[in-house]
PDB file of C-alpha atoms and ligand atoms in Angstrom:
ATOM      1  CA  ASN A   1      18.373  29.485  14.278  1.00 38.00           C
ATOM      2  CA  THR A   2      15.485  28.394  16.547  1.00 43.00           C
ATOM      3  CA  GLU A   3      15.163  25.429  14.758  1.00 45.00           C
ATOM      4  CA  SER A   4      18.862  24.008  15.714  1.00 47.00           C
ATOM      5  CA  ASN A   5      17.830  24.725  19.257  1.00 47.00           C
ATOM      6  CA  SER A   6      14.363  23.972  19.933  1.00 67.00           C
ATOM      7  CA  SER A   7      14.055  19.635  20.320  1.00 91.00           C
ATOM      8  CA  ARG A   8      12.297  17.942  17.556  1.00 97.00           C
ATOM      9  CA  GLY A   9       8.539  16.114  17.816  1.00 98.00           C
ATOM     10  CA  ALA A  10       7.872  12.395  17.528  1.00 98.00           C
ATOM     11  CA  LEU A  11       6.844  10.353  14.341  1.00 98.00           C
ATOM     12  CA  ILE A  12       3.867   8.341  16.193  1.00 98.00           C
ATOM     13  CA  VAL A  13       2.103   5.770  14.270  1.00 98.00           C
ATOM     14  CA  LEU A  14      -0.503   3.376  15.084  1.00 98.00           C
ATOM     15  CA  GLU A  15      -1.714  -0.123  13.074  1.00 98.00           C
ATOM     16  CA  GLY A  16      -3.660  -2.848  13.901  1.00 98.00           C
ATOM     17  CA  LEU A  17      -6.723  -4.059  11.570  1.00 97.00           C
ATOM     18  CA  ASP A  18      -9.719  -2.649  11.114  1.00 96.00           C
ATOM     19  CA  ARG A  19     -12.214  -1.658  14.003  1.00 95.00           C
ATOM     20  CA  CYS A  20      -9.669  -2.291  16.537  1.00 97.00           C
ATOM     21  CA  GLY A  21      -9.740   0.935  17.963  1.00 96.00           C
ATOM     22  CA  LYS A  22      -7.307   2.897  16.121  1.00 96.00           C
ATOM     23  CA  THR A  23      -8.805   5.745  15.175  1.00 95.00           C
ATOM     24  CA  SER A  24     -10.251   6.518  18.680  1.00 96.00           C
ATOM     25  CA  GLN A  25      -7.235   5.969  20.551  1.00 98.00           C
ATOM     26  CA  SER A  26      -5.309   8.377  18.044  1.00 98.00           C
ATOM     27  CA  GLY A  27      -8.994  10.701  19.231  1.00 98.00           C
ATOM     28  CA  ARG A  28      -7.895  10.368  23.056  1.00 98.00           C
ATOM     29  CA  LEU A  29      -4.673   9.994  22.795  1.00 98.00           C
ATOM     30  CA  TYR A  30      -4.554  13.582  20.324  1.00 98.00           C
ATOM     31  CA  LYS A  31      -6.819  15.117  23.289  1.00 98.00           C
ATOM     32  CA  TYR A  32      -4.820  14.537  26.002  1.00 98.00           C
ATOM     33  CA  LEU A  33      -1.720  15.541  24.467  1.00 98.00           C
ATOM     34  CA  ASP A  34      -3.747  18.684  23.651  1.00 98.00           C
ATOM     35  CA  GLU A  35      -4.588  19.510  26.089  1.00 98.00           C
ATOM     36  CA  GLN A  36      -0.953  19.374  28.441  1.00 98.00           C
ATOM     37  CA  GLY A  37      -0.145  22.052  26.161  1.00 98.00           C
ATOM     38  CA  HIS A  38       1.739  19.891  24.125  1.00 98.00           C
ATOM     39  CA  SER A  39       1.772  20.832  20.145  1.00 98.00           C
ATOM     40  CA  VAL A  40       0.373  18.105  18.349  1.00 98.00           C
ATOM     41  CA  GLU A  41      -1.234  16.829  14.878  1.00 98.00           C
ATOM     42  CA  SER A  42      -3.509  14.021  14.576  1.00 98.00           C
ATOM     43  CA  TRP A  43      -3.093  13.150  11.080  1.00 98.00           C
ATOM     44  CA  ARG A  44      -4.164   9.647   9.671  1.00 98.00           C
ATOM     45  CA  PHE A  45      -3.381   8.142   5.645  1.00 98.00           C
ATOM     46  CA  PRO A  46      -4.801   7.249   3.785  1.00 98.00           C
ATOM     47  CA  ASP A  47      -5.117  10.948   3.268  1.00 98.00           C
ATOM     48  CA  ARG A  48      -8.270  10.976   2.218  1.00 98.00           C
ATOM     49  CA  ASN A  49      -8.174  14.712   1.480  1.00 97.00           C
ATOM     50  CA  THR A  50      -6.116  15.298  -1.893  1.00 97.00           C
ATOM     51  CA  GLY A  51      -6.487  13.845  -4.925  1.00 97.00           C
ATOM     52  CA  VAL A  52      -4.802  10.666  -5.123  1.00 98.00           C
ATOM     53  CA  GLY A  53      -6.705  10.397  -1.756  1.00 98.00           C
ATOM     54  CA  GLN A  54      -9.827  11.089  -3.369  1.00 98.00           C
ATOM     55  CA  MET A  55      -9.037   8.160  -5.909  1.00 98.00           C
ATOM     56  CA  ILE A  56      -8.336   5.778  -3.191  1.00 98.00           C
ATOM     57  CA  SER A  57     -11.770   6.313  -1.314  1.00 98.00           C
ATOM     58  CA  SER A  58     -13.193   6.007  -4.071  1.00 98.00           C
ATOM     59  CA  TYR A  59     -11.164   2.579  -5.115  1.00 98.00           C
ATOM     60  CA  LEU A  60     -11.935   1.519  -0.851  1.00 97.00           C
ATOM     61  CA  ALA A  61     -15.527   1.960  -1.473  1.00 96.00           C
ATOM     62  CA  ASN A  62     -15.942   0.322  -4.601  1.00 96.00           C
ATOM     63  CA  LYS A  63     -17.207   2.799  -7.272  1.00 97.00           C
ATOM     64  CA  SER A  64     -13.828   2.106  -9.193  1.00 97.00           C
ATOM     65  CA  GLN A  65     -11.304  -1.281  -9.293  1.00 97.00           C
ATOM     66  CA  LEU A  66      -7.724  -0.928 -10.235  1.00 98.00           C
ATOM     67  CA  ASP A  67      -4.785  -3.056 -10.739  1.00 98.00           C
ATOM     68  CA  ASP A  68      -3.604  -3.918  -6.840  1.00 98.00           C
ATOM     69  CA  HIS A  69      -0.017  -2.779  -8.003  1.00 98.00           C
ATOM     70  CA  ALA A  70      -1.764   0.008  -9.143  1.00 98.00           C
ATOM     71  CA  ILE A  71      -3.659   0.945  -5.642  1.00 98.00           C
ATOM     72  CA  HIS A  72      -1.318   0.287  -3.975  1.00 99.00           C
ATOM     73  CA  LEU A  73       1.233   3.016  -5.216  1.00 99.00           C
ATOM     74  CA  LEU A  74      -1.424   5.352  -4.689  1.00 99.00           C
ATOM     75  CA  PHE A  75      -1.513   4.736  -1.593  1.00 99.00           C
ATOM     76  CA  SER A  76       2.459   5.210  -1.319  1.00 99.00           C
ATOM     77  CA  ALA A  77       2.145   8.299  -3.248  1.00 99.00           C
ATOM     78  CA  ASN A  78      -0.616   9.432  -0.785  1.00 99.00           C
ATOM     79  CA  ARG A  79       2.306   9.249   2.163  1.00 99.00           C
ATOM     80  CA  TRP A  80       4.997  10.283  -0.430  1.00 98.00           C
ATOM     81  CA  GLU A  81       2.884  13.963  -1.463  1.00 98.00           C
ATOM     82  CA  LYS A  82       2.529  14.106   2.768  1.00 98.00           C
ATOM     83  CA  ARG A  83       6.044  13.637   3.366  1.00 98.00           C
ATOM     84  CA  SER A  84       7.857  17.580   3.033  1.00 98.00           C
ATOM     85  CA  LEU A  85       4.838  19.173   5.445  1.00 98.00           C
ATOM     86  CA  MET A  86       5.369  15.958   7.560  1.00 98.00           C
ATOM     87  CA  GLU A  87       9.228  16.815   7.981  1.00 98.00           C
ATOM     88  CA  GLU A  88       8.768  20.691   8.662  1.00 98.00           C
ATOM     89  CA  LYS A  89       5.815  19.869  11.620  1.00 98.00           C
ATOM     90  CA  LEU A  90       8.267  17.072  13.388  1.00 98.00           C
ATOM     91  CA  LYS A  91      11.349  19.864  13.221  1.00 97.00           C
ATOM     92  CA  SER A  92       9.249  23.154  14.074  1.00 97.00           C
ATOM     93  CA  GLY A  93       8.551  20.213  17.077  1.00 97.00           C
ATOM     94  CA  THR A  94       5.446  19.188  16.351  1.00 98.00           C
ATOM     95  CA  THR A  95       4.263  15.659  17.378  1.00 98.00           C
ATOM     96  CA  LEU A  96       2.407  13.867  15.251  1.00 98.00           C
ATOM     97  CA  ILE A  97      -0.298  10.822  15.472  1.00 98.00           C
ATOM     98  CA  VAL A  98      -0.815   8.303  12.545  1.00 98.00           C
ATOM     99  CA  ASP A  99      -3.481   6.993  11.931  1.00 98.00           C
ATOM    100  CA  ARG A 100      -1.948   3.745   9.273  1.00 98.00           C
ATOM    101  CA  TYR A 101       1.359   4.081   7.511  1.00 98.00           C
ATOM    102  CA  SER A 102       3.516   2.306   5.772  1.00 98.00           C
ATOM    103  CA  TYR A 103       3.378  -1.207   7.653  1.00 98.00           C
ATOM    104  CA  SER A 104      -0.571  -0.584   6.545  1.00 98.00           C
ATOM    105  CA  GLY A 105       0.333  -0.354   2.601  1.00 98.00           C
ATOM    106  CA  VAL A 106       2.188  -3.699   3.108  1.00 98.00           C
ATOM    107  CA  ALA A 107      -0.087  -5.476   4.516  1.00 98.00           C
ATOM    108  CA  PHE A 108      -3.473  -4.973   3.148  1.00 98.00           C
ATOM    109  CA  SER A 109      -1.286  -5.642  -0.091  1.00 98.00           C
ATOM    110  CA  SER A 110       0.551  -8.641  -0.066  1.00 98.00           C
ATOM    111  CA  ALA A 111      -2.557  -9.424   1.841  1.00 98.00           C
ATOM    112  CA  LYS A 112      -3.972 -10.348  -1.214  1.00 98.00           C
ATOM    113  CA  GLY A 113      -0.884 -11.753  -2.828  1.00 98.00           C
ATOM    114  CA  LEU A 114       1.381  -9.390  -3.793  1.00 98.00           C
ATOM    115  CA  ASP A 115       5.990  -9.507  -3.074  1.00 98.00           C
ATOM    116  CA  ILE A 116       6.539  -8.303   0.194  1.00 97.00           C
ATOM    117  CA  GLY A 117       9.929  -6.817  -1.203  1.00 97.00           C
ATOM    118  CA  TRP A 118       7.650  -5.198  -4.166  1.00 98.00           C
ATOM    119  CA  CYS A 119       5.570  -4.184  -1.852  1.00 98.00           C
ATOM    120  CA  LYS A 120       8.048  -2.367   0.723  1.00 98.00           C
ATOM    121  CA  ALA A 121      10.318  -0.634  -2.118  1.00 98.00           C
ATOM    122  CA  PRO A 122       7.901   2.197  -2.714  1.00 98.00           C
ATOM    123  CA  GLU A 123       7.650   3.570   0.898  1.00 98.00           C
ATOM    124  CA  ILE A 124      11.964   3.595   0.760  1.00 98.00           C
ATOM    125  CA  GLY A 125      12.530   7.340   2.047  1.00 98.00           C
ATOM    126  CA  LEU A 126       9.422   7.917   4.033  1.00 98.00           C
ATOM    127  CA  LEU A 127       9.723   9.231   7.559  1.00 98.00           C
ATOM    128  CA  ALA A 128      10.806   6.513   9.314  1.00 98.00           C
ATOM    129  CA  PRO A 129       8.134   6.116  12.713  1.00 98.00           C
ATOM    130  CA  ASP A 130       9.836   6.643  15.711  1.00 98.00           C
ATOM    131  CA  LEU A 131       7.387   4.810  17.420  1.00 98.00           C
ATOM    132  CA  VAL A 132       5.081   2.090  15.617  1.00 98.00           C
ATOM    133  CA  VAL A 133       1.874   0.906  18.403  1.00 98.00           C
ATOM    134  CA  TYR A 134       0.419  -2.040  17.186  1.00 98.00           C
ATOM    135  CA  LEU A 135      -3.376  -2.010  18.885  1.00 98.00           C
ATOM    136  CA  ASP A 136      -3.083  -6.288  18.578  1.00 98.00           C
ATOM    137  CA  ILE A 137      -7.372  -7.692  17.830  1.00 98.00           C
ATOM    138  CA  SER A 138      -7.979 -11.173  16.243  1.00 97.00           C
ATOM    139  CA  PRO A 139      -9.780 -10.917  13.100  1.00 96.00           C
ATOM    140  CA  GLU A 140     -12.873 -13.038  14.339  1.00 95.00           C
ATOM    141  CA  LYS A 141     -13.202 -10.869  17.570  1.00 96.00           C
ATOM    142  CA  ALA A 142     -12.371  -7.345  15.623  1.00 95.00           C
ATOM    143  CA  ALA A 143     -15.642  -8.760  13.427  1.00 93.00           C
ATOM    144  CA  GLU A 144     -17.268  -9.650  16.383  1.00 92.00           C
ATOM    145  CA  ARG A 145     -17.464  -6.134  16.840  1.00 90.00           C
ATOM    146  CA  GLY A 146     -19.773  -5.880  14.139  1.00 78.00           C
ATOM    147  CA  GLY A 147     -18.862  -2.299  12.855  1.00 72.00           C
ATOM    148  CA  TYR A 148     -17.845  -3.659   9.210  1.00 81.00           C
ATOM    149  CA  GLY A 149     -18.997  -1.017   6.555  1.00 79.00           C
ATOM    150  CA  ASP A 150     -19.120  -1.433   3.258  1.00 81.00           C
ATOM    151  CA  GLU A 151     -15.279  -0.835   2.513  1.00 91.00           C
ATOM    152  CA  ARG A 152     -13.402  -3.374   0.221  1.00 95.00           C
ATOM    153  CA  TYR A 153     -11.313  -4.623   3.008  1.00 96.00           C
ATOM    154  CA  GLU A 154     -13.625  -5.132   5.411  1.00 93.00           C
ATOM    155  CA  GLN A 155     -14.376  -8.584   5.435  1.00 94.00           C
ATOM    156  CA  LEU A 156     -13.628 -12.043   7.606  1.00 94.00           C
ATOM    157  CA  GLU A 157     -11.460 -14.225   5.457  1.00 96.00           C
ATOM    158  CA  PHE A 158      -9.407 -11.310   4.085  1.00 97.00           C
ATOM    159  CA  GLN A 159      -8.591  -9.415   8.235  1.00 97.00           C
ATOM    160  CA  LYS A 160      -7.138 -12.608   8.302  1.00 98.00           C
ATOM    161  CA  LYS A 161      -5.110 -12.476   5.914  1.00 98.00           C
ATOM    162  CA  VAL A 162      -4.084  -9.273   6.640  1.00 98.00           C
ATOM    163  CA  ALA A 163      -3.158  -9.923  10.571  1.00 98.00           C
ATOM    164  CA  GLY A 164      -0.771 -12.776   9.061  1.00 98.00           C
ATOM    165  CA  SER A 165       0.670  -9.805   7.150  1.00 98.00           C
ATOM    166  CA  TYR A 166       1.491  -7.853   9.842  1.00 98.00           C
ATOM    167  CA  LEU A 167       2.348 -10.619  11.841  1.00 97.00           C
ATOM    168  CA  ALA A 168       5.223 -10.778   9.270  1.00 95.00           C
ATOM    169  CA  LEU A 169       6.107  -7.298   9.285  1.00 95.00           C
ATOM    170  CA  ARG A 170       6.443  -6.891  13.287  1.00 95.00           C
ATOM    171  CA  ASP A 171      10.032  -5.946  15.303  1.00 93.00           C
ATOM    172  CA  SER A 172      10.890  -5.801  18.023  1.00 90.00           C
ATOM    173  CA  SER A 173      10.615  -1.849  18.451  1.00 92.00           C
ATOM    174  CA  TRP A 174       7.122  -1.913  17.460  1.00 98.00           C
ATOM    175  CA  LYS A 175       4.688  -2.303  20.762  1.00 98.00           C
ATOM    176  CA  VAL A 176       2.276  -3.581  21.086  1.00 98.00           C
ATOM    177  CA  ILE A 177      -1.176  -2.910  23.098  1.00 98.00           C
ATOM    178  CA  ASP A 178      -4.044  -5.387  23.313  1.00 98.00           C
ATOM    179  CA  ALA A 179      -6.747  -4.206  22.095  1.00 98.00           C
ATOM    180  CA  THR A 180      -9.446  -6.106  24.071  1.00 98.00           C
ATOM    181  CA  LEU A 181      -8.600  -4.229  27.222  1.00 98.00           C
ATOM    182  CA  SER A 182     -11.212  -1.240  28.016  1.00 98.00           C
ATOM    183  CA  ILE A 183     -11.141   1.399  26.533  1.00 98.00           C
ATOM    184  CA  GLU A 184      -9.371   3.530  29.439  1.00 98.00           C
ATOM    185  CA  ASP A 185      -6.572   0.331  30.255  1.00 98.00           C
ATOM    186  CA  ILE A 186      -5.783   1.188  26.397  1.00 98.00           C
ATOM    187  CA  GLU A 187      -5.178   4.247  27.280  1.00 98.00           C
ATOM    188  CA  LYS A 188      -3.287   4.100  30.021  1.00 98.00           C
ATOM    189  CA  LYS A 189      -0.927   2.296  27.800  1.00 98.00           C
ATOM    190  CA  LEU A 190      -0.289   4.255  24.703  1.00 98.00           C
ATOM    191  CA  ARG A 191       0.033   7.745  26.249  1.00 98.00           C
ATOM    192  CA  GLU A 192       2.972   5.856  28.677  1.00 98.00           C
ATOM    193  CA  VAL A 193       4.375   4.494  25.726  1.00 98.00           C
ATOM    194  CA  VAL A 194       3.781   7.376  23.450  1.00 98.00           C
ATOM    195  CA  LEU A 195       5.327   9.865  26.632  1.00 98.00           C
ATOM    196  CA  ASP A 196       8.244   7.490  26.651  1.00 98.00           C
ATOM    197  CA  CYS A 197       9.196   8.270  22.874  1.00 98.00           C
ATOM    198  CA  MET A 198       8.149  11.659  22.891  1.00 98.00           C
ATOM    199  CA  MET A 199      11.110  12.533  25.739  1.00 97.00           C
ATOM    200  CA  THR A 200      13.072  10.552  23.860  1.00 97.00           C
ATOM    201  CA  CYS A 201      12.809  12.324  20.680  1.00 97.00           C
ATOM    202  CA  HIS A 202      12.741  15.825  22.753  1.00 92.00           C
ATOM    203  CA  LYS A 203      16.539  14.977  23.871  1.00 93.00           C
ATOM    204  CA  GLY A 204      17.625  14.832  19.945  1.00 93.00           C
ATOM    205  CA  LYS A 205      17.373  11.195  18.548  1.00 96.00           C
ATOM    206  CA  ALA A 206      17.874  11.658  15.150  1.00 96.00           C
ATOM    207  CA  LEU A 207      15.084  11.775  12.176  1.00 97.00           C
ATOM    208  CA  SER A 208      15.489   8.617   9.930  1.00 97.00           C
ATOM    209  CA  HIS A 209      14.092   6.954   6.843  1.00 98.00           C
ATOM    210  CA  LEU A 210      11.717   3.573   5.913  1.00 98.00           C
ATOM    211  CA  TRP A 211      13.194   0.900   5.968  1.00 96.00           C
ATOM    212  CA  PRO A 212      15.420   0.527   9.052  1.00 88.00           C
TER     213      PRO A 212
HETATM  214  P1  LIG B 301      -8.828   3.295   6.939  1.00 60.76           P
HETATM  215  O1  LIG B 301     -10.439   2.778   7.525  1.00 60.76           O
HETATM  216  O2  LIG B 301      -8.042   3.429   8.223  1.00 60.76           O
HETATM  217  O3  LIG B 301      -9.303   5.103   6.834  1.00 60.76           O
HETATM  218  O4  LIG B 301      -8.313   2.851   6.107  1.00 60.76           O
HETATM  219  C1  LIG B 301      -9.067   2.349   5.300  1.00 60.76           C
HETATM  220  C2  LIG B 301      -8.744   0.941   3.764  1.00 60.76           C
HETATM  221  O5  LIG B 301      -7.304   1.022   3.819  1.00 60.76           O
HETATM  222  C3  LIG B 301      -7.616   0.118   4.765  1.00 60.76           C
HETATM  223  O6  LIG B 301      -8.747  -1.123   5.335  1.00 60.76           O
HETATM  224  C4  LIG B 301      -6.229  -0.133   5.151  1.00 60.76           C
HETATM  225  C5  LIG B 301      -6.304   0.232   3.596  1.00 60.76           C
HETATM  226  N1  LIG B 301      -5.189   0.736   4.111  1.00 60.76           N
HETATM  227  C6  LIG B 301      -4.483  -0.081   2.856  1.00 60.76           C
HETATM  228  O7  LIG B 301      -4.787  -1.041   2.057  1.00 60.76           O
HETATM  229  N2  LIG B 301      -3.068   0.993   2.847  1.00 60.76           N
HETATM  230  C7  LIG B 301      -2.522   1.450   2.879  1.00 60.76           C
HETATM  231  O8  LIG B 301      -1.404   2.198   2.347  1.00 60.76           O
HETATM  232  C8  LIG B 301      -3.400   2.472   4.128  1.00 60.76           C
HETATM  233  C9  LIG B 301      -2.836   3.417   4.965  1.00 60.76           C
HETATM  234  C10 LIG B 301      -5.061   1.665   4.203  1.00 60.76           C
END
């Protein structure tokens, strides 16, 4: 039985404010691990390719309006629809680098004033990440990067609230990296924590579920 003999992949999640550099770092990390010969895939949430993802995308582009609770549940459903594939990949030995996950779900919705317990509830039972890396940048610095697009949440005042929500969610297991360091320094720190985590999973750490 190859499955029980082979070690599993790691579920690595990158989180942070909009414009913190997550997307380019996850791309660089993916390239590095792939070149090193690891079985690895780069994922992101929202996954805009599914039917639910298209509804989310239209909402983010301000092309549709939805009740705050309804959009929260769509973001969660978008993770649920990928859950079994995620488990399959991890069990077959593929490491997943995931740009945003349940923490974004809770941080962004609770920043709108929704109850944090209510926000966490639909995430219960999703796979828990083996590692959460938070790319830390102040909302002001992120705004200075100038890349705020036209999407719904890309506004300084709202990002300040999101930063506060992330702070409430963070626990000691998160690895926090200063997102104002150079791209190369961030990349180096990220590689270190990720390789370490992959090793732990390789040695047989069990998969667990939210919320641990
Ligand atoms: P993206 O820019 O990483 O594609 O994410 C789109 C926006 O959606 C971003 O502002 C964060 C927000 N978001 C949520 O509000 N809830 C979620 O569950 C996720 C994954 C993202």
